């Protein structure tokens, strides 16, 4: 299985680090699923941005 890379743009990493613990854990779990080619639990397609782009909710 190939693990896809994740590219964080702008201040995304700092924003994620500021999340409450539970939400940060959930974000990491969901990103891991995406990297492994699985669908995240709560996401929606964003075709206006680009093919394969999804918006993910990490509110824990």
Short mmCIF file of N, CA, C and O in Angstrom, two decimals:
data_model
loop_
_atom_site.label_atom_id
_atom_site.label_comp_id
_atom_site.label_asym_id
_atom_site.label_seq_id
_atom_site.Cartn_x
_atom_site.Cartn_y
_atom_site.Cartn_z
N UNK A 1 0.84 -1.18 0.00
CA UNK A 1 0.00 0.00 0.00
C UNK A 1 0.89 1.24 0.00
O UNK A 1 1.85 1.33 0.75
N UNK A 2 0.56 2.19 -0.83
CA UNK A 2 1.29 3.44 -0.90
C UNK A 2 0.61 4.48 -0.02
O UNK A 2 -0.60 4.67 -0.11
N UNK A 3 1.38 5.12 0.82
CA UNK A 3 0.86 6.20 1.67
C UNK A 3 1.05 7.51 0.92
O UNK A 3 2.16 7.86 0.51
N UNK A 4 -0.05 8.24 0.73
CA UNK A 4 0.01 9.53 0.04
C UNK A 4 0.58 10.57 0.99
O UNK A 4 0.38 10.51 2.20
N UNK A 5 1.27 11.55 0.42
CA UNK A 5 1.81 12.63 1.25
C UNK A 5 0.73 13.69 1.48
O UNK A 5 -0.25 13.78 0.74
N UNK A 6 0.92 14.47 2.53
CA UNK A 6 0.03 15.58 2.84
C UNK A 6 0.85 16.85 2.78
O UNK A 6 1.96 16.90 3.29
N UNK A 7 0.31 17.86 2.13
CA UNK A 7 0.98 19.15 2.07
C UNK A 7 0.14 20.17 2.81
O UNK A 7 -1.02 20.40 2.46
N UNK A 8 0.70 20.74 3.84
CA UNK A 8 0.01 21.77 4.62
C UNK A 8 0.39 23.13 4.06
O UNK A 8 1.57 23.44 3.92
N UNK A 9 -0.59 23.95 3.76
CA UNK A 9 -0.36 25.28 3.20
C UNK A 9 -0.56 26.36 4.26
O UNK A 9 -1.38 26.20 5.17
N UNK A 10 0.16 27.44 4.12
CA UNK A 10 -0.01 28.57 5.02
C UNK A 10 0.22 28.19 6.47
O UNK A 10 1.17 27.50 6.80
N UNK A 11 -0.70 28.62 7.33
CA UNK A 11 -0.57 28.36 8.76
C UNK A 11 -1.39 27.16 9.22
O UNK A 11 -1.71 27.02 10.40
N UNK A 12 -1.69 26.25 8.29
CA UNK A 12 -2.55 25.11 8.60
C UNK A 12 -2.02 24.29 9.78
O UNK A 12 -2.80 23.90 10.65
N UNK A 13 -0.73 24.02 9.82
CA UNK A 13 -0.17 23.21 10.91
C UNK A 13 -0.37 23.92 12.25
O UNK A 13 -0.79 23.30 13.23
N UNK A 14 -0.12 25.22 12.29
CA UNK A 14 -0.31 25.97 13.54
C UNK A 14 -1.78 25.96 13.96
O UNK A 14 -2.09 25.83 15.15
N UNK A 15 -2.67 26.09 12.99
CA UNK A 15 -4.11 26.06 13.30
C UNK A 15 -4.50 24.70 13.86
O UNK A 15 -5.20 24.61 14.87
N UNK A 16 -4.03 23.61 13.23
CA UNK A 16 -4.34 22.27 13.72
C UNK A 16 -3.79 22.06 15.13
O UNK A 16 -4.45 21.44 15.98
N UNK A 17 -2.60 22.54 15.39
CA UNK A 17 -1.99 22.38 16.72
C UNK A 17 -2.77 23.12 17.80
O UNK A 17 -2.69 22.77 18.98
N UNK A 18 -3.53 24.14 17.41
CA UNK A 18 -4.32 24.91 18.37
C UNK A 18 -5.68 24.26 18.66
O UNK A 18 -6.39 24.69 19.57
N UNK A 19 -6.04 23.22 17.91
CA UNK A 19 -7.31 22.52 18.15
C UNK A 19 -7.29 21.88 19.53
O UNK A 19 -6.23 21.50 20.04
N UNK A 20 -8.46 21.70 20.14
CA UNK A 20 -8.53 20.91 21.38
C UNK A 20 -8.03 19.49 21.12
O UNK A 20 -8.07 19.01 19.98
N UNK A 21 -7.55 18.83 22.16
CA UNK A 21 -6.95 17.50 22.01
C UNK A 21 -7.80 16.52 21.21
O UNK A 21 -7.31 15.86 20.31
N UNK A 22 -9.07 16.41 21.56
CA UNK A 22 -9.95 15.44 20.89
C UNK A 22 -10.08 15.75 19.40
O UNK A 22 -10.02 14.85 18.56
N UNK A 23 -10.26 17.02 19.06
CA UNK A 23 -10.40 17.40 17.65
C UNK A 23 -9.09 17.18 16.91
O UNK A 23 -9.09 16.75 15.75
N UNK A 24 -7.95 17.45 17.56
CA UNK A 24 -6.65 17.24 16.92
C UNK A 24 -6.41 15.75 16.66
O UNK A 24 -5.93 15.36 15.60
N UNK A 25 -6.79 14.90 17.62
CA UNK A 25 -6.67 13.46 17.42
C UNK A 25 -7.53 13.00 16.25
O UNK A 25 -7.11 12.20 15.43
N UNK A 26 -8.76 13.50 16.19
CA UNK A 26 -9.67 13.12 15.11
C UNK A 26 -9.12 13.59 13.76
O UNK A 26 -9.17 12.85 12.78
N UNK A 27 -8.56 14.80 13.73
CA UNK A 27 -7.99 15.30 12.48
C UNK A 27 -6.86 14.39 12.01
O UNK A 27 -6.78 14.04 10.83
N UNK A 28 -6.00 14.00 12.92
CA UNK A 28 -4.90 13.10 12.56
C UNK A 28 -5.41 11.76 12.06
O UNK A 28 -4.89 11.22 11.08
N UNK A 29 -6.42 11.22 12.72
CA UNK A 29 -7.01 9.94 12.30
C UNK A 29 -7.61 10.05 10.91
O UNK A 29 -7.40 9.18 10.05
N UNK A 30 -8.33 11.13 10.65
CA UNK A 30 -8.98 11.32 9.35
C UNK A 30 -7.93 11.54 8.25
O UNK A 30 -8.06 11.02 7.14
N UNK A 31 -6.90 12.32 8.55
CA UNK A 31 -5.83 12.52 7.56
C UNK A 31 -5.11 11.21 7.26
O UNK A 31 -4.74 10.94 6.11
N UNK A 32 -4.91 10.37 8.26
CA UNK A 32 -4.30 9.06 8.04
C UNK A 32 -5.15 8.22 7.10
O UNK A 32 -4.64 7.56 6.20
N UNK A 33 -6.48 8.27 7.29
CA UNK A 33 -7.37 7.52 6.40
C UNK A 33 -7.21 8.00 4.96
O UNK A 33 -7.12 7.18 4.03
N UNK A 34 -7.16 9.31 4.76
CA UNK A 34 -7.01 9.87 3.42
C UNK A 34 -5.67 9.44 2.82
O UNK A 34 -5.60 9.04 1.65
N UNK A 35 -4.61 9.49 3.61
CA UNK A 35 -3.29 9.09 3.12
C UNK A 35 -3.27 7.63 2.68
O UNK A 35 -2.51 7.25 1.80
N UNK A 36 -4.11 6.80 3.27
CA UNK A 36 -4.17 5.38 2.94
C UNK A 36 -5.19 5.08 1.84
O UNK A 36 -5.46 3.92 1.53
N UNK A 37 -5.80 6.13 1.29
CA UNK A 37 -6.73 5.95 0.18
C UNK A 37 -8.16 5.69 0.61
O UNK A 37 -9.00 5.34 -0.22
N UNK A 38 -8.46 5.86 1.89
CA UNK A 38 -9.81 5.66 2.39
C UNK A 38 -10.56 7.00 2.43
O UNK A 38 -9.95 8.06 2.38
N UNK A 39 -11.87 6.92 2.53
CA UNK A 39 -12.69 8.13 2.65
C UNK A 39 -12.74 8.56 4.11
O UNK A 39 -12.95 7.73 4.99
N UNK A 40 -12.55 9.84 4.40
CA UNK A 40 -12.71 10.31 5.78
C UNK A 40 -14.17 10.20 6.20
O UNK A 40 -15.07 10.13 5.36
N UNK A 41 -14.40 10.17 7.51
CA UNK A 41 -15.76 9.96 8.02
C UNK A 41 -16.73 11.06 7.66
O UNK A 41 -17.89 10.81 7.39
N UNK A 42 -16.30 12.31 7.68
CA UNK A 42 -17.22 13.43 7.46
C UNK A 42 -16.59 14.41 6.48
O UNK A 42 -15.84 15.29 6.88
N UNK A 43 -16.87 14.23 5.20
CA UNK A 43 -16.29 15.13 4.20
C UNK A 43 -17.28 15.35 3.06
O UNK A 43 -18.25 14.61 2.92
N UNK A 44 -17.00 16.40 2.31
CA UNK A 44 -17.84 16.64 1.13
C UNK A 44 -16.94 17.01 -0.04
O UNK A 44 -15.88 17.61 0.13
N UNK A 45 -17.37 16.65 -1.21
CA UNK A 45 -16.64 16.92 -2.43
C UNK A 45 -16.66 18.42 -2.73
O UNK A 45 -17.66 19.10 -2.47
N UNK A 46 -15.56 18.93 -3.28
CA UNK A 46 -15.46 20.34 -3.65
C UNK A 46 -14.98 20.44 -5.10
O UNK A 46 -13.87 20.90 -5.37
N UNK A 47 -15.82 20.02 -6.07
CA UNK A 47 -15.39 20.00 -7.47
C UNK A 47 -15.06 21.40 -8.02
O UNK A 47 -14.29 21.51 -8.97
N UNK A 48 -15.59 22.45 -7.42
CA UNK A 48 -15.28 23.79 -7.91
C UNK A 48 -13.82 24.17 -7.62
O UNK A 48 -13.26 25.02 -8.28
N UNK A 49 -13.21 23.50 -6.64
CA UNK A 49 -11.80 23.73 -6.31
C UNK A 49 -10.92 22.88 -7.21
O UNK A 49 -9.90 23.33 -7.71
N UNK A 50 -11.30 21.61 -7.40
CA UNK A 50 -10.52 20.72 -8.23
C UNK A 50 -10.95 19.27 -8.06
O UNK A 50 -11.60 18.92 -7.09
N UNK A 51 -10.57 18.45 -9.01
CA UNK A 51 -10.93 17.03 -8.96
C UNK A 51 -10.28 16.37 -7.75
O UNK A 51 -9.10 16.58 -7.47
N UNK A 52 -11.05 15.62 -7.00
CA UNK A 52 -10.54 14.89 -5.85
C UNK A 52 -10.39 15.73 -4.59
O UNK A 52 -9.94 15.23 -3.57
N UNK A 53 -10.75 17.01 -4.63
CA UNK A 53 -10.63 17.88 -3.46
C UNK A 53 -11.84 17.67 -2.56
O UNK A 53 -12.97 17.62 -3.01
N UNK A 54 -11.57 17.53 -1.25
CA UNK A 54 -12.62 17.31 -0.29
C UNK A 54 -12.46 18.27 0.90
O UNK A 54 -11.35 18.61 1.27
N UNK A 55 -13.58 18.67 1.48
CA UNK A 55 -13.60 19.47 2.69
C UNK A 55 -13.90 18.51 3.83
O UNK A 55 -14.85 17.75 3.78
N UNK A 56 -13.06 18.54 4.86
CA UNK A 56 -13.21 17.61 5.97
C UNK A 56 -13.54 18.37 7.25
O UNK A 56 -12.98 19.42 7.52
N UNK A 57 -14.43 17.80 8.07
CA UNK A 57 -14.78 18.38 9.35
C UNK A 57 -14.03 17.65 10.44
O UNK A 57 -14.05 16.43 10.51
N UNK A 58 -13.37 18.40 11.33
CA UNK A 58 -12.60 17.81 12.43
C UNK A 58 -13.06 18.35 13.77
O UNK A 58 -12.27 18.66 14.63
N UNK A 59 -14.33 18.51 13.95
CA UNK A 59 -14.80 19.16 15.17
C UNK A 59 -14.86 18.23 16.36
O UNK A 59 -15.24 18.65 17.44
N UNK A 60 -14.46 16.98 16.16
CA UNK A 60 -14.38 16.04 17.27
C UNK A 60 -15.69 15.81 17.89
O UNK A 60 -15.93 15.34 18.90
#
